[in-house]
Short mmCIF file of C-alpha atoms and ligand atoms in Angstrom, two decimals:
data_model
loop_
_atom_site.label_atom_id
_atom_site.label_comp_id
_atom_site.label_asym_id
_atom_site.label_seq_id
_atom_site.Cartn_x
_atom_site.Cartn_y
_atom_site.Cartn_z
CA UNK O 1 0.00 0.00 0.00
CA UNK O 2 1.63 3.76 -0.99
CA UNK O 3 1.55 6.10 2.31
CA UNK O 4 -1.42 7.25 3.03
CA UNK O 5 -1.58 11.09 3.96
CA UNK O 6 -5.12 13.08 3.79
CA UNK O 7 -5.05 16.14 1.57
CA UNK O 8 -4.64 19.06 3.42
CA UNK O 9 -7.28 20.77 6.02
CA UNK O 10 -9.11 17.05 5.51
CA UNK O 11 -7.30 15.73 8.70
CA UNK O 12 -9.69 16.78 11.02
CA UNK O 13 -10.75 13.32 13.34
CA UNK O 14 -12.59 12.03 15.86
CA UNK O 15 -13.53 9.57 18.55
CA UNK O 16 -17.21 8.78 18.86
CA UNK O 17 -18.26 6.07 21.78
CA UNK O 18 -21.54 5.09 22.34
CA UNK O 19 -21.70 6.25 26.59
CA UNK O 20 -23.38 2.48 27.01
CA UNK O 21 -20.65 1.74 29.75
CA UNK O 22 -17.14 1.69 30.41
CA UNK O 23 -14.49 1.77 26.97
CA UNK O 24 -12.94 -1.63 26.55
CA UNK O 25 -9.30 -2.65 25.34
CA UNK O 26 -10.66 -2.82 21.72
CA UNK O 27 -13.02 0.63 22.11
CA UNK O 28 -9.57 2.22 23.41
CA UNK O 29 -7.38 0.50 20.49
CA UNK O 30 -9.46 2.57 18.22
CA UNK O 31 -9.47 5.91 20.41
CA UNK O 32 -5.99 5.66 20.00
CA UNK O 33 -5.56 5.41 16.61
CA UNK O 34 -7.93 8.16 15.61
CA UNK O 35 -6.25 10.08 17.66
CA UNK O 36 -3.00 9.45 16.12
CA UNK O 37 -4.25 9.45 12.43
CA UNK O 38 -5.69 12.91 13.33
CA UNK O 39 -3.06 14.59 15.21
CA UNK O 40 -0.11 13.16 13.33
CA UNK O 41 -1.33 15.24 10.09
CA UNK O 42 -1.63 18.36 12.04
CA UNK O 43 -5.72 18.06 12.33
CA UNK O 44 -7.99 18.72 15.24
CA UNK O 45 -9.40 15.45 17.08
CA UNK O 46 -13.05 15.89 18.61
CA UNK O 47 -14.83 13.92 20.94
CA UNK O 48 -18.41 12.94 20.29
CA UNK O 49 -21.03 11.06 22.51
CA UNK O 50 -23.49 9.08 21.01
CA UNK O 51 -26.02 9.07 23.54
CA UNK O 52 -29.48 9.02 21.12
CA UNK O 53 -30.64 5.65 22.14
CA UNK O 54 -31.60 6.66 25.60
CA UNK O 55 -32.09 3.11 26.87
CA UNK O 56 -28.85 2.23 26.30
CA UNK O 57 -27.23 4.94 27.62
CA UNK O 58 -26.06 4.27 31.43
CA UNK O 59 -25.67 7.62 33.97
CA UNK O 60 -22.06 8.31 34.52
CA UNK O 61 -20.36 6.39 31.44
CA UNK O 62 -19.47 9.30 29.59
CA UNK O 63 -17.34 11.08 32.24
CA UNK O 64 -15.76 7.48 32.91
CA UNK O 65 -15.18 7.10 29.30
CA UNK O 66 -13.40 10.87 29.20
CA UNK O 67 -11.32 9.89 32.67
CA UNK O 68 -10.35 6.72 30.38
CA UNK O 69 -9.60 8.26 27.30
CA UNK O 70 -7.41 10.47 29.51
CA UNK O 71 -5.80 8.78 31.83
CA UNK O 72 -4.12 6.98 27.72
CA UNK O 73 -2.85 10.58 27.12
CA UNK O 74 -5.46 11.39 24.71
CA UNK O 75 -6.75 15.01 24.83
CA UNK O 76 -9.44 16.27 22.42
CA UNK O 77 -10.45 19.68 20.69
CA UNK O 78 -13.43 22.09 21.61
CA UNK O 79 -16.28 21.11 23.86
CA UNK O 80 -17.64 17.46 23.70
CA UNK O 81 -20.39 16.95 21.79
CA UNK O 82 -23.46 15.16 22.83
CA UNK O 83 -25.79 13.82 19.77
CA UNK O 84 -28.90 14.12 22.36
CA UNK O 85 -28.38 17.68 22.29
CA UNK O 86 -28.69 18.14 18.26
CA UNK O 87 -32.30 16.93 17.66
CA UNK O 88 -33.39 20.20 15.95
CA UNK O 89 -30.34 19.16 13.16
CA UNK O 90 -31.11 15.52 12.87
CA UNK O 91 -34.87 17.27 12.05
CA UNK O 92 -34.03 19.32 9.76
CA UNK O 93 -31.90 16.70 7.70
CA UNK O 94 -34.94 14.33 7.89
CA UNK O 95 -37.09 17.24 6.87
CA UNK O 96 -34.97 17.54 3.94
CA UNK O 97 -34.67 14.21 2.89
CA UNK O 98 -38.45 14.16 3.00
CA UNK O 99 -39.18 17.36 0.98
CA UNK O 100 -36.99 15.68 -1.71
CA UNK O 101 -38.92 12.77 -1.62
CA UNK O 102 -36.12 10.55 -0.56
CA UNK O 103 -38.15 8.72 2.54
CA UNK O 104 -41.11 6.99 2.89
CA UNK O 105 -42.57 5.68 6.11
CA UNK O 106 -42.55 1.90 7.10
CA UNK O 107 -44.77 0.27 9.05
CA UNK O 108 -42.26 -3.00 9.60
CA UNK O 109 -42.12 -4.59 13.10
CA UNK O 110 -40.25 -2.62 15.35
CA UNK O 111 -37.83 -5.36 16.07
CA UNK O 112 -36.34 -5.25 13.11
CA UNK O 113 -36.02 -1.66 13.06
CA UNK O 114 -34.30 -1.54 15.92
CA UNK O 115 -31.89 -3.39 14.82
CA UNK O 116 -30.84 -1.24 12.83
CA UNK O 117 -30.38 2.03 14.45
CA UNK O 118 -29.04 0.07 17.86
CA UNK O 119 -26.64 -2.20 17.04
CA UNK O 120 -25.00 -0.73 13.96
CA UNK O 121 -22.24 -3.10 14.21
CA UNK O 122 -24.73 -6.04 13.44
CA UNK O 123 -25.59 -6.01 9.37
CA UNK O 124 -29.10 -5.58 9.55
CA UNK O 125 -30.84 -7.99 7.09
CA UNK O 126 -31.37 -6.71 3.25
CA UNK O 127 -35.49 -4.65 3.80
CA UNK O 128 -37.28 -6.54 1.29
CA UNK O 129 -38.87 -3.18 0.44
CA UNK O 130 -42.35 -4.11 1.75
CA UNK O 131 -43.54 -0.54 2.62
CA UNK O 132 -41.71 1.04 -0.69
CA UNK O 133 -44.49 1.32 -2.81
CA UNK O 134 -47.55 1.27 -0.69
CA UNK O 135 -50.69 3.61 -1.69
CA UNK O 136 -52.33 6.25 0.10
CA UNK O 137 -55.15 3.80 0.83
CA UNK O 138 -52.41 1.42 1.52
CA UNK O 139 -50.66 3.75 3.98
CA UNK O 140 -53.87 4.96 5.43
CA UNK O 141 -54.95 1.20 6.65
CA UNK O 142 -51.50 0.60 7.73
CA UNK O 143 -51.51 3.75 9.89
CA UNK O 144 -54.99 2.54 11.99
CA UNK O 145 -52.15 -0.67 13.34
CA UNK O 146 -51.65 1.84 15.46
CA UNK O 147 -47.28 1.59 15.05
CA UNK O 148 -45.98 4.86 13.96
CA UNK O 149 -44.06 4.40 11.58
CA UNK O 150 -40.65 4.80 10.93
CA UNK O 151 -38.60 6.58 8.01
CA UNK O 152 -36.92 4.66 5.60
CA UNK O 153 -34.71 6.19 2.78
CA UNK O 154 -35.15 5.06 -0.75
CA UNK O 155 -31.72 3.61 -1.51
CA UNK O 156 -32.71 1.30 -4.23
CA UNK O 157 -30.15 -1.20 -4.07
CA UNK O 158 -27.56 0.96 -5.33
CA UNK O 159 -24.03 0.00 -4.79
CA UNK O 160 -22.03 2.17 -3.51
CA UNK O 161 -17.84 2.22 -3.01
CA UNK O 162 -15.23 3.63 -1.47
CA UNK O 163 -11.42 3.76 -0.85
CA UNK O 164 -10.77 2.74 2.38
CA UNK O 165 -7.19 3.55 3.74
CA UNK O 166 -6.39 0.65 5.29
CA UNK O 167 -9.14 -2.11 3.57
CA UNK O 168 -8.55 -0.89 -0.18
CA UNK O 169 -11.54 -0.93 -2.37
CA UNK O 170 -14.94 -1.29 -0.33
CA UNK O 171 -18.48 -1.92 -2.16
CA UNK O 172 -21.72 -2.67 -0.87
CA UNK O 173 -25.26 -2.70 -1.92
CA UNK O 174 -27.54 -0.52 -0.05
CA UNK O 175 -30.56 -1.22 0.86
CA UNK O 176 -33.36 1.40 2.00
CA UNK O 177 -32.49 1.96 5.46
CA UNK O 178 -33.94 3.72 8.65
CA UNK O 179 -33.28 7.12 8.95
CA UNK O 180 -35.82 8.06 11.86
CA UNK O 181 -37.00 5.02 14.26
CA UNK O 182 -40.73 4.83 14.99
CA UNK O 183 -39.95 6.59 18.67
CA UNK O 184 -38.95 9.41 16.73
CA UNK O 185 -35.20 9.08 16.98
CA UNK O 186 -33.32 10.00 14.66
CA UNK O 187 -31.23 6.51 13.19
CA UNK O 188 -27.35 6.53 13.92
CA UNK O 189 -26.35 6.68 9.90
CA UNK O 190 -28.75 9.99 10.16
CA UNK O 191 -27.11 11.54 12.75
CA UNK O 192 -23.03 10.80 12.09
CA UNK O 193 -23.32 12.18 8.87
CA UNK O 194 -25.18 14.95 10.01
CA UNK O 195 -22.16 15.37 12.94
CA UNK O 196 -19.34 14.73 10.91
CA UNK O 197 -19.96 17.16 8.57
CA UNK O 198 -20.90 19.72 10.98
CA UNK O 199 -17.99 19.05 12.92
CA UNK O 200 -15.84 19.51 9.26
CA UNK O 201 -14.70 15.76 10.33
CA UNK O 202 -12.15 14.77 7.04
CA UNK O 203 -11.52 11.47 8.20
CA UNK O 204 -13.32 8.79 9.99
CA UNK O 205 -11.29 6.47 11.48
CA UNK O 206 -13.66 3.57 13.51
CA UNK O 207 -13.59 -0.08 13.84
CA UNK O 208 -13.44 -2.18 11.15
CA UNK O 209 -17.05 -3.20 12.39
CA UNK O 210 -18.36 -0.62 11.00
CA UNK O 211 -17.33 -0.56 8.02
CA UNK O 212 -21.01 -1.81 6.52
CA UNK O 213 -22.61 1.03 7.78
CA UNK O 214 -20.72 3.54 5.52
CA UNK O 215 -21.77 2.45 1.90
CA UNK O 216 -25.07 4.21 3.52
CA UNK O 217 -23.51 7.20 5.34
CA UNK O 218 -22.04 7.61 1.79
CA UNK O 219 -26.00 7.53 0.13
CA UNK O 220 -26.98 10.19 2.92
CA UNK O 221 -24.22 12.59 2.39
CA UNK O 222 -24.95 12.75 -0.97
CA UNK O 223 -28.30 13.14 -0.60
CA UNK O 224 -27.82 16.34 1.37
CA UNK O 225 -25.27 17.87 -0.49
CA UNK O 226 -22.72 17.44 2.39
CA UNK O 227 -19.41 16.68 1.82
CA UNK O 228 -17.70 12.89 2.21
CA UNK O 229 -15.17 12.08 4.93
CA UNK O 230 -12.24 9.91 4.12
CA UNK O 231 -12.49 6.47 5.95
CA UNK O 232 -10.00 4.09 7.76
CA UNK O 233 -11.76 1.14 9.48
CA UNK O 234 -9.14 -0.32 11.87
CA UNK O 235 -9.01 -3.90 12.97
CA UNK O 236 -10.49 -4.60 16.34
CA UNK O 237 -9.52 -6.98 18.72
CA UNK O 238 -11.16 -10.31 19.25
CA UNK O 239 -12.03 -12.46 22.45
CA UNK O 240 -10.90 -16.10 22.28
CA UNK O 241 -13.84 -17.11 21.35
CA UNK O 242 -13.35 -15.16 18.31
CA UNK O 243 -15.55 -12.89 18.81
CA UNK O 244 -15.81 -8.97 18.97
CA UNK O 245 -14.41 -8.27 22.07
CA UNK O 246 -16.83 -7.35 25.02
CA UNK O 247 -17.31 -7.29 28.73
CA UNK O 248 -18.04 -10.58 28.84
CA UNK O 249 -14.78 -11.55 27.87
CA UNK O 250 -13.33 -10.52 30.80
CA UNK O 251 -10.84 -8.05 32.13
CA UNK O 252 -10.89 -5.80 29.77
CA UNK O 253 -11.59 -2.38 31.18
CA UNK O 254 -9.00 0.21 32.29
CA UNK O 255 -10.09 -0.44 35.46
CA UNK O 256 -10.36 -4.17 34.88
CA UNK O 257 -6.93 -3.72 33.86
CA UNK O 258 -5.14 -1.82 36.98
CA UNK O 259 -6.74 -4.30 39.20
CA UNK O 260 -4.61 -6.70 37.58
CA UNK O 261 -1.84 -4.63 38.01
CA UNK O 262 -1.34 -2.47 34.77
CA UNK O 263 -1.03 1.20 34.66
CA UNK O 264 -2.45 2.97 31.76
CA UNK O 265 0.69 3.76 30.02
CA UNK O 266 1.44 0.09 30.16
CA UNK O 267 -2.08 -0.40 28.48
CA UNK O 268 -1.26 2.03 25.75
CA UNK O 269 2.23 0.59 25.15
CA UNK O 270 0.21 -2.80 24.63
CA UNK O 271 -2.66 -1.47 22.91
CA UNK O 272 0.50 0.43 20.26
CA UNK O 273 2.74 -3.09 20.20
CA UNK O 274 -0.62 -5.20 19.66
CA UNK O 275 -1.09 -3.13 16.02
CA UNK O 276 2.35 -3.16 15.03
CA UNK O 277 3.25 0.44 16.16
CA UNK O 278 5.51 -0.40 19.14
CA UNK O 279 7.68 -3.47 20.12
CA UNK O 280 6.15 -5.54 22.42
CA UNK O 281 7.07 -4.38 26.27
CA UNK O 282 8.43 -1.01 25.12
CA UNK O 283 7.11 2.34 26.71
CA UNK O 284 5.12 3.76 24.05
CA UNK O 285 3.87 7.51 25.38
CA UNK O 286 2.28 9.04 23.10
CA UNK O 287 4.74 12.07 22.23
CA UNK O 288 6.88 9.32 20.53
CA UNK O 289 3.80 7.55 18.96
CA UNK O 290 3.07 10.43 17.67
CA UNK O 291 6.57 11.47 16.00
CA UNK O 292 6.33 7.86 14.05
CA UNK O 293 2.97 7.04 13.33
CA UNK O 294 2.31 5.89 9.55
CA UNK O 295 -1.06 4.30 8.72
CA UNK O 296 0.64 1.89 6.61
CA UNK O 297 2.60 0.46 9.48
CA UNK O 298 -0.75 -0.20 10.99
CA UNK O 299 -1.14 -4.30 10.83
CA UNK O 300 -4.38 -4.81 9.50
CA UNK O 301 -5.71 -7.91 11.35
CA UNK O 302 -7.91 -8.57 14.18
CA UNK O 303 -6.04 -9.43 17.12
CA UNK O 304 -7.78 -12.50 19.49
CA UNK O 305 -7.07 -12.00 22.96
CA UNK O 306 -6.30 -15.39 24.88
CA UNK O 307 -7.95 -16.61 28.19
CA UNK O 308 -4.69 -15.61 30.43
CA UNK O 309 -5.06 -12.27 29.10
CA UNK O 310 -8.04 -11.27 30.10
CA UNK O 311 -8.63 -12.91 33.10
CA UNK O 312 -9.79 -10.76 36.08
CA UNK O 313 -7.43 -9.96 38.98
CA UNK O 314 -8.03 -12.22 41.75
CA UNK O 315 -10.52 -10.87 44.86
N1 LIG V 401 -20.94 5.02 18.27
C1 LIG V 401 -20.36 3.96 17.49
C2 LIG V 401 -19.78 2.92 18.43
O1 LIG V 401 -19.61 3.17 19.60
C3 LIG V 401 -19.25 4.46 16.59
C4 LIG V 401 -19.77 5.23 15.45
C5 LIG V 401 -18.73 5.75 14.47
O2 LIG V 401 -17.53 5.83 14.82
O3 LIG V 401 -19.14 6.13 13.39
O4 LIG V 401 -19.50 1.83 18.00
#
């Protein structure tokens, strides 16, 4: 891969954790590194909270998260921005969207809508497009269910591709996806591209997780006229099971993690040597991961964690 270097005043990052609980070892990983991809081409990192899915969101996990993200080294520019504070924008966009007939409402079980706006990690399943066409008369009876409905965006299977910085050449077919649940919230690919262009955000750099999700952040910025980010989808880190890593894997909080004896530096220095920007057991701080960060020296696999590694400190 040639070295990778965002064109200039397009460096602008940030770091955008759902406040569901405390950051993990894979959740920090990626703080990290969008930190370092932002600040090591001379652009300004920001610090979003995506709190819109209130039921989610836990009292208290956000400042944790910030004492966290802090206690790496990791500072942040301008205030911290809370997504349950920016309704009146997510509105408007929706407005928009619906003015140029881009939406239609769907009366779809709300499980499966759900799905889609709270767990964008998960690749919701292909909408077979059963509200698409409805009538008026059609609409009408479907409205007396008594479900409000929710807003989907008329994708029509387009596929859409990008150039990601460390995957290559990304494509996906899109779907028509929800941009406003049937509570009224506004759907997470809604709001981030709403935020990240407001924010001037150049880059996006997020778990490799994710990396479904922008095909349709793509659709949305297009649709209102906002510019596109450049993307870098990082690898994430694994349990042994193999799977994404969680709290159920173990000790893998920061405080998980000086129970067991580990400071935070020593965290960062293993979160750096466990993507291939440190040696193992070296002091990494971030002053010197700054001075020789390259994203192509980034290793692009998922690392698995093994049992010893994440088991708790003992009582
Ligand atoms: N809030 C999402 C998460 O915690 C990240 C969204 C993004 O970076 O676009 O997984």
């Amino acid at each position: 891969m040639g070295s990778y270097l965002p064109p200039p005043g397009t460096a602008d990052g940030r770091f955008a954790p759902s406040p569901t609980g405390p950051l993990h070892l894979g959740n920090l990983r990626t703080a990290l590194l969008a930190w370092l991809f932002a600040r090591s081409a001379r652009g300004a990192s920001y610090l979003r909270m995506e709190d819109l899915d209130a039921a989610r969101v836990r009292p208290g996990a956000a400042t944790g998260q910030l004492e966290d993200l802090h206690a790496l080294g990791l500072d942040w520019d301008g205030p911290v921005l809370h997504q349950a504070h920016r309704l009146d924008l997510y509105r408007d966009a929706i407005g928009r969207l619906e003015a140029a007939g881009l939406v239609y409402p769907c009366y779809c079980s709300r499980a499966e809508i759900r799905a889609a706006v709270s767990a964008p990690h998960k690749s919701a399943p292909a909408y077979p497009g059963t509200c698409r066409e409805l009538s008026r008369a059609q609409r009408t009876e479907r409205a007396r269910g008594g479900r409000p409905p929710a807003l989907r965006f008329r994708a029509d299977s387009a596929t859409v591709a990008f150039d990601d910085a460390l995957l290559g050449r990304c494509a996906e077919i899109v779907d028509d996806f929800v941009v406003r649940r049937g509570d009224g919230a506004p759907a997470y690919n809604l709001a981030v591209v709403v935020d990240d262009a407001a924010q001037g955000v150049g880059q996006v750099v997020r778990g490799a997780d994710l990396v479904e999700t922008t095909p349709r952040q793509l659709v949305l910025a297009r649709a209102l006229g906002l510019p596109e980010p450049a993307f870098a989808h990082v690898p994430i880190l694994h349990g042994p099971d193999g799977r994404r890593l969680a709290k159920r894997h173990g000790a893998v909080t920061l405080a998980e993690r000086r129970e067991r004896g580990e400071s935070p530096a020593e965290v960062r220095s293993w979160l750096a040597a466990s993507v291939g920007l440190a040696e193992p057991g070296d002091a990494a701080d971030t002053a010197g991961l700054l001075a020789r960060f390259k994203p192509e020296r980034l290793s692009g696999c998922a690392t698995r964690l093994g049992f010893e590694e994440l088991t708790p400190a003992a009582a």
